[in-house]
Amino acid sequence: MSEITDFDSLRREMAENAERPEGPARNARAEQLLAEAEKLGVPLAVIEALGHQLKVYNYSSEKDKMFVPFARLLRMWDERPEDFDEYEVHSLHWVFKWMSSGMLDQPHVPLASIEKWLGEMEHRYRLAGHSERAVRGAEFSVAAHLGDVPRAERAYAAWLAADRDSMADCHACELHEQGWWQVRQGHDTEALELWAPVLEGRFTCAHEPHAVLASSLVPLLRLGRTDEARAHHLRGFRLVRGMESMRGAYADHVEFCALTGNEARGLELLAERPAYFTDTGQPRSRLDFLSVVTLLMERLDAVGLGGRQVPGPAGRTWTARELAAHARAEALALAVRFDERNFTSYVSERARARMAQPPLVERLPLGVRTAHRVSAAAAAAPAPVTVEAPDLPALLAEARRMSDTLQPNAMDAWAAVSRAAADAELEARDRAEIADHEAMDRGPEGAGLFERAAELYAEAGDAGEALAARTRAAYVRALAGRVDEALAAVEEPYDQVLALYAEDATGVRQTASVLMGRARIVMRRVLDADGTAGEAAGEAVLAEAEAAVRELLALVGGYTGDDVRIASRGAEAQAMLAELAVRRGDLEPAVELLGRATAAFVEAGLPWFAVEYEARLAGLSHHLGDISGAERALRAALEHGGAHLEAVGRAQLHLQLGEVLGGRGLSVEAAEHALEAAHWADEAGESRTLGAWARQQLGGFLLRQGRFAEAAEVLESALPDLSAETHGDGAVVQTQWWLGDCLSELGEHRAAAERRLQAAEIARHWPEQHDHATLAHLAGESLGAAGQPADADRAYARAGELWRSLGNVHGLVRSLRARAWLALRTEDGAGAARESMADAVRECEAALGAAGTDEGARQRLVAELGHTHRQFGDLLARSAAEDADDDSIRGALEDALAQVTEAVAVFASLGDDALDSRTGAELAAGWLEADLGRPARAAAHARAVLAAYDGAGDEDETAQERRSEAEQMVQVLKEQGAG
């Protein structure tokens, strides 16, 4: 902090303090500055310091401190108005509005005092000659707060009818308030129409669109516009996160989380702002915050998580149930204080209504990761069973129906049978099926149970099913890696079932089951042979497997009955042949075979069985360049899997489809699938792996759509989980790169530079250095925009070295030009700026001299040279110091003209391909000629531009802009008498 010795140094310190983050530290500094101002003995210094103090209090959690400095300012105005300059007179009247809203926020301020203040405000505005618009707006706020709808409607109409003047709130703030009233009246659609200009960025201010984005969340949810609500949350929360004064808007975002199944994110928001629980400077926003805390905590309690530890007021630990009770009591006590002041029950009624809101959306994926997932469905206590359980015969019948039709939940049905049959006397067949399905549920550990099932089937007189069970026992040994043992074990059941089938002693189902088991075992041998067997041995294994599969197909291939088990055997056999074709490198036949397999599963009424093979088909199609085929297969897999897909499988399919669609440029739909992938990865507990991939892709797709704030939130959420070990350092660099692009677009240049430098540091170690060079160059751009010219110059210098080592003349020239412009911004940097730009010209000319016969490359170098001459001219023109003597200024303009004239000639050599660049340089030359007092030459340049675009259509915007500027030049010259 500099020593304050005079008014100018005070103003510099106040300006610097105004740029600090909102909060007590900034407020304390404002108090120190007021004390320093009082020592200067300059009334205006005290006035400005009081105004500064007022402003920082207003934009903080200590709004209740505003009244003292304002009262002092008002007294000074009444006693010595001549001490106020024009700006401070305006500011004094402007903050009357802050006082009005500030009184409403404080329940200890009597209603009579507020009404009296309205009258005082109206009187002083009238004396100052201001419109009634701000006064009626303040009256509307009072009436709306009281719940006095008739008065609010009258004031609302009068507010909008009054003329806008210098005291009216900005358009953005007025529209926010108007939309808020429409929401309060139940008109959500009308509110969103009013807010559209703010949401679209046509009207902005220090607190907008921050507040409008927050206010729009619940109306959008009620209207079913969930995609917009999600976008507004991600974009809006980013804006209010660091603004201490926006507790009310912050509360809206917590409320959004509570109403959309995002309770875990709501908890994270609470953890970010612990002081919001206790800051008392603005009781009305504290009431808003505590109300939504109650909503969120009672929601957690309702789904069985009342005992979960949650963030709360400092000094102790809290469970959700405890915090719910505390927040409700605190909020209602505050509401009662307002109501006692207002002589109504309106504030309490609205607070209770807000706390009691039911969820508006069961599940709204946001794309960002939360530290701790909250699953309401998983947390909810199971409902008590009030009906009698089905008897054992009914359970057996249902289990058989489900397994005969291969339903996904058949194993659960057999588990229920097993529990119900624990003490029952059963037939051998029943016991065989129970053992058989329990063995299936155990996987590789079920071999012994399969053997027991085989014995029971034999005891029941079903020799074919006994052989099938023995085959299943053999197969699980293969799954455990004991393939040779499995092959040996399956040979006897195989021989016996074929003999039984030949004698009509068993059916197709049992025979197909044995043949399928044997084929699966042989396919396991194919997998084991990968990379270990020689070419001849490998081909023998493939041939053995194909023979086993075709034998199965010969049995079931022509089957037209209604036994889905048999139909599924045929479909799986086609998929096995496809896998064998892949092993042989016959990818196109494999695609055809997989298509037959998936179609057969769907035709048999078993679409969920097709999913695995549709995913495989998608991968093969993508590999073959059939992007449409890959897309069709992935869409089919998602459709056919339906509710039966496990979370991780669903995540993988959505992510693959998103990548395919993104590759086709369909970033909107690609983002939707990446969003779903992120959600299902989180549900599967794969947030750090698959979820991070999905978020990274989602951020990229949002970036492509220009949704920079949303993309930044998602990418920042993905970064902590992305690692070189799991995802590859390329993914980390790409994420940092994309995030840097987003932050740059958002104007967060210092943060953008950090991301780009971090990415560059990783890319520095790669063998290929193009990405390193590009990132260093981008970091230079961000550092320059962040006001760090020395750091920016070092980044550009590093980029230039890399471009030179890569032989990339265009990159080298652009880095030199960037360094020239940076140097011009520094004190005494004009000479260095000229030298850098001259180096850029020399590099272009040297590259042209060494260029070969590639005409396209030569033309690009010529264009680069033209742009460099043009920028050199612009730089020279701007380098002429305003306080320099006339000869120096004229010399700089002559040098600038020489460069721009050279640019015109260079662009002209490229013909029509560089027409727009040439005419831009022509106009620059014309203005320079005019500044040098040579109107005839200036007019010639203007006429050349007009002739160049003679006959150009209205759709050519550049042509119209160039013609308009040329005509303007001609008009200026005429007015100067030089036309």
PDB file of C-alpha atoms in Angstrom, residues 263-265 267-268 297 300-301 303-311 317-324 370-376 379:
ATOM      1  CA  GLU A 263     -28.239 -32.775  -3.074  1.00  0.00           C
ATOM      2  CA  ALA A 264     -24.527 -33.628  -3.032  1.00  0.00           C
ATOM      3  CA  ARG A 265     -23.673 -30.550  -5.060  1.00  0.00           C
ATOM      4  CA  LEU A 267     -23.762 -29.640   0.162  1.00  0.00           C
ATOM      5  CA  GLU A 268     -20.618 -28.608  -1.670  1.00  0.00           C
ATOM      6  CA  MET A 297     -31.514 -30.683   4.791  1.00  0.00           C
ATOM      7  CA  LEU A 300     -31.806 -35.353   2.829  1.00  0.00           C
ATOM      8  CA  ASP A 301     -33.695 -36.414   5.937  1.00  0.00           C
ATOM      9  CA  VAL A 303     -34.529 -39.904   1.812  1.00  0.00           C
ATOM     10  CA  GLY A 304     -32.960 -41.498   4.861  1.00  0.00           C
ATOM     11  CA  LEU A 305     -29.810 -39.387   5.158  1.00  0.00           C
ATOM     12  CA  GLY A 306     -30.769 -37.345   8.203  1.00  0.00           C
ATOM     13  CA  GLY A 307     -27.791 -38.693  10.116  1.00  0.00           C
ATOM     14  CA  ARG A 308     -25.266 -37.693   7.485  1.00  0.00           C
ATOM     15  CA  GLN A 309     -22.651 -35.119   8.514  1.00  0.00           C
ATOM     16  CA  VAL A 310     -23.090 -31.866   6.576  1.00  0.00           C
ATOM     17  CA  PRO A 311     -21.470 -28.410   6.392  1.00  0.00           C
ATOM     18  CA  THR A 317     -20.355 -30.726  13.623  1.00  0.00           C
ATOM     19  CA  TRP A 318     -23.837 -31.052  12.169  1.00  0.00           C
ATOM     20  CA  THR A 319     -26.012 -33.832  10.843  1.00  0.00           C
ATOM     21  CA  ALA A 320     -28.562 -33.041   8.161  1.00  0.00           C
ATOM     22  CA  ARG A 321     -31.399 -33.524  10.647  1.00  0.00           C
ATOM     23  CA  GLU A 322     -29.801 -31.229  13.222  1.00  0.00           C
ATOM     24  CA  LEU A 323     -29.026 -28.522  10.678  1.00  0.00           C
ATOM     25  CA  ALA A 324     -32.553 -28.738   9.286  1.00  0.00           C
ATOM     26  CA  THR A 370     -19.455 -33.821  -6.714  1.00  0.00           C
ATOM     27  CA  ALA A 371     -17.142 -35.079  -3.991  1.00  0.00           C
ATOM     28  CA  HIS A 372     -19.797 -37.321  -2.427  1.00  0.00           C
ATOM     29  CA  ARG A 373     -22.665 -38.715  -4.432  1.00  0.00           C
ATOM     30  CA  VAL A 374     -26.086 -38.724  -2.813  1.00  0.00           C
ATOM     31  CA  SER A 375     -28.504 -41.242  -4.283  1.00  0.00           C
ATOM     32  CA  ALA A 376     -31.982 -40.670  -2.972  1.00  0.00           C
ATOM     33  CA  ALA A 379     -30.749 -44.021   0.557  1.00  0.00           C
TER      34      ALA A 379
END
